[in-house]
Amino acid sequence: MFLVLCGAGLKAQERSLKGKVSAAGLALQGVNVMIQGTELKTTTDSSGIYLISGVPAGLIRVQATAVGYRKVVRSLTMVEGTGQEMDFDLSNFQNDLNEVVVTGTLKEVKRMESPVPVEVYTPAFFRKNPTPSIFDALQNVNGVRPQLNCNICNTGDIHINGLEGPYTMVMIDGMPIVSSLSTVYGLSGIPNSLVEQIEIVKGPASSLYGSEAVGGLINIITKKPQNAPLLSADIFGTTYQELNTDLGLKTKVGTATALTGLNYFKYGHIVDNNHDHFTDVTLQDRISVFQKWNFQRKDNRIFTIAGRYLYEDRWGGETNWNKSYRGGDEVYGESIYTKRWEIIGNYQLPVKEKFLFSFSYNDHDQDSRYGNTSYIASQRVAFGQLTWDKKAGRHDLLLGAALRHTYYDDNTAATALNNPAKNIWLPGVFIQDEITLAPKHKFLAGFRYDYNSLHGNILTPRFAYKWSISENDILRLNAGTGFRVVNIFTEDHAALTGAREVVIRNELKPEKTYNVNLNYLKKIYTGDGTFIGVESSAFYTYFNNRIIGDYDVDPNQIVYDNLDGHAVSKGLSTNIDLTFRNGLKFILGATYQDVASYEGGIKMQQILTEKFSGNWAVSYKIKKLNLGIDYTGNVYSPMRLPLLGPLDPRKEYSSTWSIQNIQFTYGGFKNIELYGGVKNLLNWTPNKGNPFIIAGANDPFDKQVEYNENGSVKSTAGNPFALTFDPNYVYGPNQNVRGFFGLRYTIK
């Protein structure tokens, strides 16, 4: 009896389960692993290894849980004899909903707990479709569309929920340094290598961030030096002969840690696939140098400072253009030189209370030629802000004071001598109170007062309500007002090209908006480890004094005036995140929007704005081959386009169009990742179905254009469609199908 019992005990001890838990190839320490329905459990060691002894025979369900990751459950049949193995790869199960965000309330809070809905995108998301800049990377974010504004120089802005670029505030580390000139010329110069994460708030944010955050904001949060790898490199090229290089290096000096980044992008190959004798894509030579320092201080107080320098030389135009023609009227070219430097910092005061001083300064110089039209501009923005974060009972208070000074000057009539718009002071104060009404109910009230030295007092209230219906169901309601001062010559590229005369009928009044956004989040976890996340929003924005460039009243003019009526942007948006246990992952998004102006009882759809857009990213990893597959894309419904007159043969509305991409990533080498694929699989370009996209390409200086007695363009034998030169008929990228290949090298 004794020998039999000892033998059975030894046999039971042999029946053990062990394995390794990792994510993105890195071992995870402290992961809880347990056998469901039993008391058997353990945690992984520093190598990600776990071991559970005495596992019962038969079918078992093994559960792995870790902070920041969704619970994963796998099944296994234990047989008599020696132990068995089961590994967990949690790469596809990271719980983005638990990430810390700062943009919604200007303080760190878990995304699920924020009363303001914040969308978070990490570098892993953007690596599914590698691009050379943040501007291009945002094309796969639902409800966000990078809009090209010129066929020749490819400058652009970013639309959120149908609202044009000037209504979107783009920030770096919470600092409002991307505005005016940089929203047109600087967006493409922000490299992906800087990014820790991108936070997007769709809807009103003016009570915290000021008058530019009318339609929403994009906060580009740069990498923390202490979290960055020791050395990183990401280099890729395309069959269009584009080359993008990102380099990163972390160094430690005493108690400080520094991260240095270098981005270089080069595209110098002339392509004219539509045979209009103009470059299909702007040629670019761009370099960006970035450095960020993080200093260790007593009691973990914050002190970071970062700087960046950008230089870009870009040109597009007739294929035989060179710099000897710059600014002349022999061969048409659009040549833009951009020089920009920035400094950003955060310093927590050495006192018991949590006071944080944030500051930034940027200097932007622009030297541009659009044919023989010169646009030379300089902009300098200084910003300082002091906030006090204070908890008192059920109240979580944030009080702040800010001061921004903007200097802007150019060679246009907009900034004639002694024009007060050259220097604008904007002091302001704000208060925000997040009140916990009950365990499942939070209410946020905010109020901001600014004084604009040109336009006077600005009041922007805001409120938000969050109802945690259950652990997996959250309802949020946000509303507020907005105020925006328009600077046509820095925000609307079409005003600069010289192709149309700019007419400002009256003194432009600031725009005012009223916004509301209703958001619902639903999470579903199944027993086999599948996760389904659904987040839907309904949004509505009402405009007074809306300023819209009128392209229709005269084909040779852009007429700016305050709308004698109102404008509305409204719609619905849904994001779906679907992750299966086998690693197959779907990220799906769709937005329906109606953006229109109402004047004299007539509704007019906003130009260059689609009613429906959708996006997707489908990912799967074949573990045995160390091969990842990403299929990404977007689709847009027709949008109204700017025609030059009744004889213009181009389409008044675009067709439904889609850009789709596929990527293969191999991670079988130590510290090295290889990737490659195809962009624009459908080979779509905007000239599909159009006789041409650049009007008057054969006469870019309008030397052969004839006018009748009332000033309208005449139809002649050489100009049968009565057109003038105009490159503004553009709504999508003009690059054909192309391959790409890249390499990432990382030393942790």
XYZ file of C-alpha atoms in Angstrom:
748
model
C 0.000 0.000 0.000
C 2.794 2.434 0.948
C 4.737 1.823 -2.290
C 1.595 2.207 -4.429
C 0.661 5.538 -2.778
C 4.202 6.901 -3.158
C 4.213 5.900 -6.826
C 0.879 7.640 -7.445
C 2.161 10.770 -5.700
C 5.292 10.869 -7.802
C 3.220 10.396 -10.954
C 0.957 13.329 -9.998
C 3.975 15.558 -9.454
C 5.251 14.741 -12.918
C 2.019 16.099 -14.445
C 3.068 19.755 -14.653
C 2.467 22.656 -17.028
C 5.102 25.174 -17.969
C 5.647 27.778 -20.639
C 6.673 31.308 -21.514
C 4.582 34.490 -21.692
C 5.761 37.248 -24.034
C 4.539 40.212 -26.057
C 6.138 41.559 -29.229
C 9.063 39.189 -28.637
C 9.753 40.479 -25.099
C 9.354 38.323 -21.971
C 6.656 39.518 -19.563
C 7.359 39.327 -15.827
C 4.630 39.143 -13.202
C 1.902 37.670 -15.421
C -0.687 35.703 -13.411
C -1.242 32.188 -14.794
C -3.901 29.912 -13.295
C -5.918 26.769 -14.007
C -9.579 27.754 -14.014
C -11.733 25.842 -11.526
C -8.750 25.029 -9.273
C -6.539 26.737 -6.722
C -3.472 26.203 -8.929
C -1.815 29.463 -9.937
C 1.569 31.155 -10.280
C 3.307 34.186 -11.805
C 6.006 34.429 -14.460
C 9.616 35.163 -13.542
C 11.946 37.750 -15.103
C 12.364 35.475 -18.144
C 8.605 35.203 -18.628
C 8.636 31.535 -17.513
C 5.909 29.939 -15.372
C 5.550 26.447 -13.868
C 2.456 24.847 -12.296
C 2.779 21.406 -10.718
C 0.090 18.889 -9.794
C -2.143 19.713 -12.742
C -5.162 17.347 -12.979
C -5.523 15.094 -16.008
C -8.101 15.801 -18.691
C -9.308 19.013 -20.333
C -8.154 22.160 -18.521
C -8.533 25.878 -19.206
C -5.457 28.014 -18.548
C -5.852 31.740 -17.916
C -3.158 34.437 -18.258
C -3.749 37.967 -16.977
C -1.492 41.009 -16.685
C -1.900 44.730 -16.119
C -2.448 46.470 -19.461
C -3.452 43.249 -21.248
C -6.793 41.587 -21.790
C -7.415 38.250 -20.106
C -6.462 35.309 -22.337
C -7.821 31.780 -21.833
C -6.574 28.698 -23.695
C -7.619 25.031 -23.499
C -5.365 21.985 -23.226
C -5.843 18.247 -22.608
C -3.427 16.990 -19.956
C -2.375 13.360 -20.353
C -0.691 10.963 -17.934
C 3.107 11.065 -17.843
C 5.575 13.928 -18.039
C 4.641 17.594 -18.060
C 3.353 19.617 -21.005
C 4.047 23.122 -22.328
C 1.814 26.064 -23.279
C 3.171 29.481 -24.308
C 1.209 32.721 -24.361
C 1.898 35.566 -26.813
C -0.036 38.623 -25.634
C 1.099 40.883 -28.488
C -2.412 41.110 -29.910
C -4.121 41.350 -26.529
C -2.773 44.627 -25.232
C -5.610 46.564 -23.696
C -5.439 50.029 -25.231
C -8.422 51.044 -23.119
C -6.234 50.984 -19.991
C -3.554 53.260 -21.419
C -2.832 56.497 -19.630
C -4.011 59.602 -21.515
C -3.539 63.289 -20.771
C -5.239 65.172 -23.600
C -8.874 65.049 -22.488
C -8.398 66.690 -19.101
C -4.775 67.976 -19.090
C -3.796 65.430 -16.449
C -2.765 61.777 -16.504
C -5.726 59.415 -16.210
C -6.562 55.949 -17.474
C -8.446 56.119 -20.735
C -11.420 54.185 -19.315
C -11.722 56.641 -16.423
C -11.568 59.820 -18.490
C -14.904 61.667 -18.797
C -13.690 62.908 -22.187
C -13.416 60.216 -24.912
C -9.811 60.037 -26.131
C -8.608 57.839 -28.988
C -5.066 56.502 -28.582
C -2.775 55.353 -31.400
C 0.652 53.850 -30.736
C 3.634 53.387 -33.076
C 2.581 49.729 -33.479
C -0.620 50.916 -35.199
C 1.250 53.149 -37.638
C 3.794 50.447 -38.415
C 1.016 48.473 -40.090
C 1.406 50.911 -43.011
C 4.794 52.654 -42.720
C 4.893 56.306 -43.808
C 7.541 59.053 -43.650
C 5.505 61.502 -41.535
C 2.615 61.912 -39.120
C 0.604 63.679 -41.824
C 0.618 60.570 -44.027
C 0.214 58.160 -41.093
C -3.158 59.624 -40.045
C -4.846 58.408 -43.245
C -5.839 55.160 -41.488
C -7.504 56.813 -38.474
C -11.290 56.774 -38.576
C -12.854 60.217 -39.054
C -9.448 61.822 -39.677
C -8.336 62.625 -43.225
C -5.118 64.276 -44.410
C -6.310 66.621 -47.168
C -3.953 67.643 -49.962
C -4.653 71.217 -51.035
C -2.460 71.552 -54.100
C -1.672 69.200 -56.974
C 1.785 70.697 -57.390
C 3.332 71.434 -53.973
C 1.281 68.812 -52.051
C 0.766 70.970 -48.949
C -2.206 69.913 -46.851
C -4.115 69.977 -43.604
C -5.928 67.472 -41.394
C -9.725 67.149 -41.298
C -11.557 65.770 -38.245
C -15.182 64.724 -38.780
C -15.372 66.802 -41.955
C -14.115 70.044 -40.421
C -11.193 71.563 -42.294
C -7.647 71.769 -40.983
C -7.855 75.189 -39.253
C -10.513 73.753 -36.904
C -8.096 71.054 -35.753
C -5.541 71.916 -33.115
C -2.316 69.937 -33.560
C -0.060 69.869 -30.505
C 3.283 68.353 -29.539
C 3.478 67.273 -25.882
C 0.431 69.409 -25.138
C 2.049 72.572 -26.487
C 0.196 74.601 -29.169
C 3.200 74.984 -31.451
C 1.657 73.564 -34.624
C -0.556 76.363 -35.880
C -1.072 78.764 -38.787
C 1.999 78.438 -41.038
C 2.952 75.021 -39.680
C -0.531 73.566 -40.274
C 0.107 74.121 -43.982
C 3.871 73.677 -44.281
C 5.071 71.870 -41.162
C 2.824 68.821 -40.727
C 4.702 66.644 -43.192
C 7.920 67.370 -41.305
C 6.899 65.574 -38.084
C 8.544 62.118 -38.236
C 6.973 58.970 -36.797
C 10.188 58.261 -34.887
C 9.286 60.963 -32.328
C 6.008 59.344 -31.337
C 5.241 57.625 -28.033
C 1.533 57.813 -28.782
C -0.972 60.066 -30.523
C -4.113 61.102 -28.670
C -7.110 62.410 -30.591
C -10.111 64.219 -29.119
C -12.995 64.724 -31.525
C -15.196 67.570 -30.455
C -14.952 70.661 -28.252
C -11.775 71.273 -26.256
C -11.574 75.071 -26.247
C -12.073 75.429 -22.496
C -8.674 73.805 -21.908
C -6.689 74.470 -25.044
C -7.988 77.760 -26.384
C -9.730 79.069 -29.442
C -8.198 76.823 -32.098
C -9.538 73.564 -30.632
C -12.981 73.972 -32.184
C -13.478 70.700 -34.038
C -10.993 68.595 -32.099
C -7.317 68.229 -31.357
C -4.419 65.916 -32.087
C -1.760 65.660 -29.382
C 1.529 64.114 -30.539
C 3.223 62.835 -27.390
C 6.937 62.335 -27.936
C 8.909 59.393 -26.586
C 10.040 59.347 -22.992
C 13.846 58.993 -22.999
C 13.791 56.497 -20.127
C 11.459 54.177 -22.098
C 13.247 54.429 -25.448
C 15.600 51.706 -26.714
C 19.347 52.259 -26.496
C 19.627 52.358 -30.286
C 16.990 52.204 -33.001
C 16.973 52.520 -36.748
C 14.115 52.303 -39.239
C 14.970 52.671 -42.930
C 12.648 52.056 -45.863
C 12.437 52.893 -49.541
C 9.859 52.563 -52.307
C 9.923 51.802 -56.012
C 9.146 55.510 -56.502
C 12.714 56.010 -55.212
C 11.589 57.536 -51.925
C 13.956 57.024 -48.990
C 13.064 57.523 -45.324
C 15.539 57.101 -42.463
C 14.762 57.268 -38.729
C 17.578 56.964 -36.187
C 17.340 57.080 -32.392
C 19.988 57.020 -29.658
C 19.541 57.062 -25.890
C 22.300 58.389 -23.630
C 22.574 58.881 -19.879
C 24.479 61.784 -18.327
C 24.449 61.760 -14.539
C 20.827 61.826 -13.411
C 19.552 62.879 -16.848
C 18.514 60.695 -19.770
C 18.573 62.045 -23.310
C 16.964 60.793 -26.494
C 18.348 62.015 -29.822
C 16.422 61.407 -33.025
C 17.233 62.059 -36.663
C 14.818 61.792 -39.575
C 15.807 62.217 -43.210
C 13.417 61.945 -46.149
C 14.474 62.206 -49.781
C 12.401 62.016 -52.924
C 14.073 63.358 -56.045
C 12.638 61.275 -58.895
C 10.381 63.094 -61.390
C 7.272 61.076 -62.290
C 4.628 62.154 -64.815
C 2.376 59.138 -65.307
C -0.638 61.229 -66.374
C 1.430 62.973 -69.105
C 0.454 66.578 -68.316
C 4.137 67.614 -68.211
C 3.818 68.384 -64.487
C 5.276 66.362 -61.617
C 2.715 63.920 -60.224
C 4.303 64.149 -56.761
C 6.230 66.951 -55.092
C 9.964 66.359 -54.824
C 11.247 66.729 -51.261
C 14.511 66.891 -49.359
C 13.821 67.069 -45.623
C 15.797 66.678 -42.415
C 14.528 66.826 -38.836
C 16.735 66.640 -35.715
C 15.144 66.057 -32.308
C 16.509 65.818 -28.767
C 14.628 65.343 -25.495
C 16.047 65.379 -21.959
C 14.437 63.899 -18.857
C 15.928 64.873 -15.475
C 15.519 62.813 -12.309
C 14.404 64.952 -9.398
C 13.461 64.553 -5.778
C 10.007 62.993 -5.176
C 9.795 62.090 -8.893
C 8.973 65.658 -9.851
C 8.797 66.310 -13.602
C 11.425 68.152 -15.606
C 11.692 67.538 -19.337
C 12.937 69.722 -22.138
C 12.990 68.993 -25.861
C 14.024 70.737 -29.061
C 13.617 70.109 -32.765
C 14.965 71.627 -35.967
C 13.399 71.101 -39.394
C 14.610 72.062 -42.840
C 12.733 71.166 -46.006
C 13.225 71.958 -49.677
C 10.262 70.900 -51.814
C 9.209 71.692 -55.342
C 6.715 70.612 -57.982
C 5.802 71.946 -61.389
C 6.692 71.470 -65.013
C 9.035 68.517 -65.417
C 11.778 70.656 -67.020
C 11.838 73.135 -64.083
C 15.044 73.740 -62.134
C 16.063 76.342 -59.553
C 17.259 78.774 -62.191
C 13.562 79.315 -63.044
C 12.567 79.995 -59.408
C 10.239 83.007 -59.256
C 10.261 83.573 -63.016
C 7.572 83.247 -65.672
C 9.365 81.004 -68.187
C 8.864 77.551 -66.652
C 6.264 77.069 -63.903
C 7.353 75.674 -60.562
C 6.273 75.878 -56.935
C 9.362 75.958 -54.752
C 9.095 76.076 -50.947
C 11.917 76.399 -48.432
C 10.945 75.779 -44.799
C 13.106 76.418 -41.741
C 11.643 75.756 -38.320
C 12.884 75.216 -34.778
C 10.984 74.440 -31.604
C 11.603 74.099 -27.875
C 9.203 72.435 -25.428
C 9.465 71.954 -21.666
C 7.639 70.897 -18.514
C 8.823 71.745 -15.000
C 7.063 70.754 -11.781
C 7.586 73.343 -9.092
C 9.462 72.163 -5.942
C 6.515 72.654 -3.594
C 4.118 70.295 -1.840
C 1.188 71.129 -4.099
C 1.269 69.883 -7.713
C 2.111 72.963 -9.786
C 3.334 72.354 -13.348
C 4.846 75.014 -15.576
C 4.779 74.231 -19.314
C 6.447 76.352 -21.965
C 7.208 76.338 -25.674
C 8.641 78.542 -28.383
C 8.828 78.063 -32.123
C 10.254 80.044 -35.013
C 9.022 79.308 -38.540
C 10.424 80.892 -41.708
C 8.840 80.342 -45.099
C 10.334 81.247 -48.491
C 7.985 80.214 -51.295
C 7.508 80.850 -54.995
C 4.331 79.888 -56.823
C 5.360 80.517 -60.389
C 6.206 84.230 -60.342
C 4.164 84.862 -57.160
C 6.295 85.259 -54.049
C 5.146 84.345 -50.537
C 7.703 85.032 -47.799
C 6.521 84.732 -44.203
C 7.800 84.527 -40.655
C 5.967 83.320 -37.573
C 7.086 83.145 -33.950
C 4.917 81.753 -31.159
C 5.812 81.870 -27.438
C 3.632 80.060 -24.910
C 3.682 79.598 -21.145
C 1.174 77.893 -18.866
C 0.967 77.221 -15.120
C -1.483 74.617 -13.801
C -2.463 73.557 -10.298
C -3.775 70.016 -9.922
C -5.696 69.702 -6.664
C -7.960 67.005 -5.208
C -10.476 67.954 -2.531
C -12.999 65.329 -1.488
C -15.152 64.429 -4.475
C -13.641 67.264 -6.507
C -10.644 66.870 -8.804
C -9.706 70.435 -9.676
C -7.418 71.868 -12.329
C -6.730 75.589 -12.386
C -4.481 77.281 -14.878
C -3.227 80.499 -16.388
C -1.711 80.778 -19.857
C -0.102 83.414 -22.039
C 0.548 83.118 -25.758
C 2.189 85.661 -28.040
C 2.074 85.250 -31.811
C 4.139 87.292 -34.206
C 3.359 86.929 -37.897
C 4.570 88.864 -40.910
C 4.572 88.236 -44.651
C 4.885 90.087 -47.937
C 1.132 90.201 -48.640
C -1.351 93.004 -48.143
C -2.683 91.120 -45.108
C 0.193 92.395 -42.998
C 0.802 95.876 -44.299
C 2.888 98.316 -42.273
C 1.631 98.842 -38.686
C -1.011 96.126 -39.040
C -1.924 95.106 -35.454
C -2.378 91.487 -36.585
C 1.412 91.185 -36.667
C 1.502 90.853 -32.867
C -1.307 89.117 -31.018
C -1.306 88.625 -27.259
C -3.600 85.988 -25.795
C -3.608 85.773 -21.981
C -6.124 83.423 -20.429
C -7.257 81.627 -17.285
C -9.227 78.416 -16.955
C -10.741 76.158 -14.326
C -11.913 72.580 -14.549
C -13.707 70.567 -11.869
C -14.254 66.828 -12.208
C -16.849 65.805 -9.638
C -17.504 62.210 -8.591
C -21.263 62.314 -8.090
C -21.453 58.586 -7.322
C -19.203 55.552 -7.938
C -20.517 55.255 -11.513
C -21.194 58.910 -12.289
C -18.747 61.727 -12.998
C -19.446 65.281 -14.064
C -16.834 67.668 -15.479
C -17.336 71.404 -15.797
C -14.816 73.731 -17.373
C -14.600 77.419 -18.141
C -11.939 79.448 -19.913
C -11.534 83.182 -20.334
C -9.106 84.607 -22.894
C -8.412 88.149 -23.960
C -7.398 88.488 -27.602
C -5.524 91.764 -28.155
C -7.219 92.111 -31.549
C -10.756 90.812 -30.878
C -11.278 91.276 -27.146
C -12.944 88.926 -24.657
C -13.386 85.203 -25.413
C -15.462 82.912 -23.169
C -15.472 79.152 -23.774
C -17.435 77.002 -21.299
C -17.501 73.203 -21.476
C -19.078 70.283 -19.643
C -18.811 66.502 -19.728
C -20.730 63.661 -18.106
C -19.595 60.031 -17.743
C -21.831 57.154 -16.724
C -20.113 53.826 -16.110
C -23.163 51.660 -16.714
C -21.089 48.569 -15.999
C -17.441 47.566 -16.093
C -17.816 47.048 -19.841
C -20.317 49.793 -20.768
C -19.566 53.519 -20.635
C -21.622 56.495 -21.831
C -20.048 59.942 -22.231
C -21.612 63.293 -23.143
C -19.453 66.326 -23.998
C -20.487 69.828 -25.026
C -18.879 73.237 -25.314
C -18.282 76.346 -27.347
C -15.469 77.443 -29.605
C -13.994 80.665 -30.938
C -11.621 80.986 -33.884
C -9.818 83.903 -35.494
C -9.111 83.276 -39.164
C -5.844 84.050 -40.928
C -6.524 83.329 -44.593
C -2.981 83.660 -45.856
C -1.604 81.066 -43.442
C -4.507 78.621 -43.464
C -5.750 78.448 -47.047
C -3.106 77.432 -49.549
C -5.365 78.356 -52.477
C -5.096 81.996 -51.423
C -1.355 81.937 -52.029
C -0.895 80.288 -55.395
C -1.762 83.354 -57.445
C -4.022 81.218 -59.623
C -7.072 83.097 -58.312
C -7.501 86.634 -57.040
C -8.265 86.821 -53.319
C -11.257 89.031 -52.523
C -12.188 89.860 -48.888
C -15.570 91.570 -49.023
C -15.884 92.829 -45.454
C -13.944 92.923 -42.220
C -13.974 89.295 -41.116
C -15.539 88.561 -37.725
C -14.308 85.650 -35.578
C -16.178 82.387 -35.937
C -18.206 81.006 -33.022
C -19.275 77.389 -32.584
C -21.452 75.251 -30.346
C -20.483 71.592 -30.108
C -21.951 68.432 -28.631
C -20.651 64.856 -28.748
C -22.299 61.675 -27.421
C -20.020 58.642 -27.035
C -20.817 55.019 -26.099
C -18.229 52.303 -25.444
C -19.006 48.575 -25.222
C -16.472 45.836 -24.412
C -17.182 42.140 -24.847
C -14.882 39.373 -23.587
C -15.608 35.775 -24.527
C -14.454 32.702 -22.657
C -11.981 31.658 -25.366
C -10.015 34.932 -25.245
C -11.803 36.777 -28.053
C -12.284 40.514 -27.485
C -14.795 42.807 -29.165
C -14.701 46.536 -28.541
C -17.261 48.899 -30.074
C -17.095 52.674 -29.659
C -19.684 54.904 -31.334
C -20.134 58.671 -31.356
C -22.733 61.148 -32.564
C -21.457 64.698 -33.119
C -23.018 68.073 -33.929
C -21.360 71.487 -34.451
C -23.221 74.726 -35.182
C -21.317 77.732 -36.617
C -22.016 81.448 -36.491
C -19.938 83.794 -38.685
C -18.524 80.820 -40.601
C -15.860 81.969 -43.071
C -15.855 79.964 -46.290
C -13.828 80.560 -49.408
C -16.316 80.835 -52.291
C -14.859 79.237 -55.438
C -18.146 79.339 -57.365
C -19.069 83.014 -57.700
C -16.162 83.740 -60.081
C -13.757 81.166 -61.540
C -10.911 83.698 -61.262
C -11.511 84.602 -57.629
C -11.754 83.193 -54.116
C -14.232 85.378 -52.237
C -14.001 85.373 -48.427
C -16.762 86.678 -46.190
C -18.670 85.763 -43.046
C -21.587 83.543 -43.924
C -24.947 85.332 -43.872
C -26.558 82.369 -42.191
C -25.082 79.400 -40.392
C -23.204 76.179 -40.996
C -23.590 72.726 -39.475
C -21.357 69.681 -39.171
C -23.084 66.545 -37.904
C -22.652 62.819 -38.169
C -22.065 59.383 -36.686
C -18.818 57.495 -36.185
C -18.033 53.920 -35.069
C -14.796 52.093 -34.249
C -14.674 48.308 -33.876
C -11.727 46.412 -32.387
C -11.954 42.632 -32.826
C -9.209 40.301 -31.582
C -9.314 36.502 -31.770
C -7.356 34.055 -29.627
C -5.349 32.869 -32.632
C -3.925 36.375 -33.094
C -6.172 37.538 -35.937
C -7.013 41.191 -35.304
C -9.443 43.604 -37.004
C -9.547 47.374 -36.492
C -12.528 48.792 -38.369
C -13.932 52.304 -38.561
C -16.723 54.146 -40.369
C -17.922 57.762 -40.310
C -20.999 59.359 -41.852
C -21.010 63.156 -41.856
C -23.060 65.992 -43.272
C -21.120 69.274 -43.473
C -23.019 72.129 -45.103
C -23.762 75.851 -44.970
C -27.226 77.403 -44.944
C -27.691 80.842 -46.488
C -30.909 82.370 -47.763
C -32.719 79.085 -47.235
C -30.282 77.257 -49.528
C -28.168 74.349 -48.334
C -24.684 73.975 -49.871
C -22.437 70.982 -49.203
C -18.925 71.888 -48.124
C -16.406 71.537 -50.915
C -13.801 68.731 -50.721
C -15.719 66.873 -47.995
C -16.935 63.295 -48.260
C -20.193 62.102 -46.683
C -18.898 58.631 -45.834
C -15.473 57.278 -45.027
C -14.264 53.923 -43.775
C -10.934 52.448 -42.759
C -9.573 49.065 -41.741
C -6.470 47.255 -40.542
C -6.444 43.455 -40.575
C -3.433 41.807 -38.915
C -2.327 38.214 -38.438
C 0.914 36.613 -37.332
C 2.063 33.194 -38.499
C 4.097 32.319 -35.406
C 5.925 29.320 -36.851
C 7.287 31.488 -39.650
C 7.774 34.648 -37.536
C 5.757 36.380 -40.251
C 3.236 39.153 -39.678
C 0.682 40.230 -42.312
C -1.080 43.626 -42.289
C -3.795 44.623 -44.758
C -4.807 48.276 -44.381
C -6.963 50.660 -46.350
C -9.595 53.351 -46.496
C -12.558 54.251 -48.676
C -14.215 57.626 -49.346
C -17.547 58.524 -50.900
C -17.834 61.261 -53.570
C -17.038 64.871 -52.633
C -17.750 68.164 -54.392
C -14.732 69.563 -56.259
C -13.773 73.132 -57.305
C -14.549 73.635 -61.001
C -13.595 76.758 -62.999
C -16.773 77.307 -64.949
C -19.650 75.739 -66.881
C -17.329 74.497 -69.673
C -14.869 72.782 -67.316
C -14.893 69.116 -68.479
C -13.674 67.690 -65.181
C -16.064 65.884 -62.833
C -18.039 68.064 -60.434
C -17.961 65.207 -57.898
C -15.213 62.698 -57.318
C -15.946 59.026 -57.673
C -15.838 56.693 -54.665
C -12.157 55.955 -54.129
C -9.980 53.729 -51.995
C -6.309 53.356 -51.093
C -5.325 49.838 -49.988
C -1.994 48.419 -48.828
C -0.470 45.114 -47.761
C 2.642 44.528 -45.682
C 4.660 41.450 -44.658
C 6.946 41.644 -41.605
C 9.570 39.039 -40.711
C 10.939 38.998 -37.167
C 13.076 35.863 -37.143
C 16.388 37.668 -36.584
C 17.708 38.965 -33.278
C 17.174 42.742 -32.972
C 16.270 42.970 -36.685
C 12.867 43.176 -38.349
C 12.393 43.129 -42.120
C 9.226 44.410 -43.771
C 7.949 45.037 -47.255
C 4.803 45.141 -49.312
C 2.717 47.072 -51.806
C 0.993 50.447 -51.424
C -2.090 51.507 -53.403
C -2.948 47.970 -54.522
C -5.810 49.230 -56.719
C -3.508 51.687 -58.534
C -5.998 54.526 -57.931
C -5.101 58.135 -58.729
C -7.341 61.261 -58.864
C -7.085 61.577 -62.641
C -9.063 58.334 -63.153
C -12.063 59.272 -65.298
C -10.902 62.879 -65.785
C -9.379 64.371 -68.944
C -6.868 66.231 -66.710
C -6.571 67.392 -63.102
C -4.496 70.578 -63.444
C -6.423 73.227 -65.372
C -4.406 75.230 -67.896
C -1.307 73.052 -67.555
C -0.263 74.064 -71.086
C -0.396 77.783 -70.123
C 0.481 78.069 -66.403
C 1.084 81.837 -66.554
C -2.220 82.511 -68.393
C -0.378 84.243 -71.215
C -2.876 83.007 -73.821
C -6.040 83.544 -71.751
C -8.493 86.033 -73.266
C -11.287 87.845 -71.424
C -14.577 89.306 -72.630
C -15.943 92.738 -71.759
C -17.358 91.653 -68.360
C -14.056 90.086 -67.245
C -14.955 86.430 -67.810
C -12.597 84.049 -69.586
C -13.419 83.573 -73.275
C -13.531 80.224 -74.998
C -10.943 80.260 -77.790
C -9.362 77.735 -80.121
C -6.369 77.438 -77.805
C -8.538 77.454 -74.658
C -11.850 75.797 -75.639
C -12.982 75.218 -72.021
C -12.407 78.862 -70.949
C -9.994 77.893 -68.164
C -7.254 79.664 -66.269
C -4.367 77.890 -64.607
C -5.546 76.238 -61.361
C -3.897 73.370 -59.393
C -6.568 73.223 -56.654
C -8.660 70.395 -58.118
C -7.192 67.819 -55.760
C -8.632 65.438 -53.200
C -6.285 62.459 -52.925
C -2.660 61.371 -53.339
C -1.397 61.118 -56.916
C 0.965 58.154 -56.529
C 0.437 54.925 -58.453
C 0.882 51.392 -57.115
C 4.380 50.947 -55.692
C 6.405 48.498 -53.668
C 8.315 49.221 -50.478
C 10.934 47.472 -48.379
C 12.411 48.360 -45.007
C 14.509 47.285 -42.043
C 14.189 47.995 -38.329
C 17.103 47.479 -35.971
C 16.687 47.830 -32.212
C 18.992 47.374 -29.228
C 17.017 47.540 -26.007
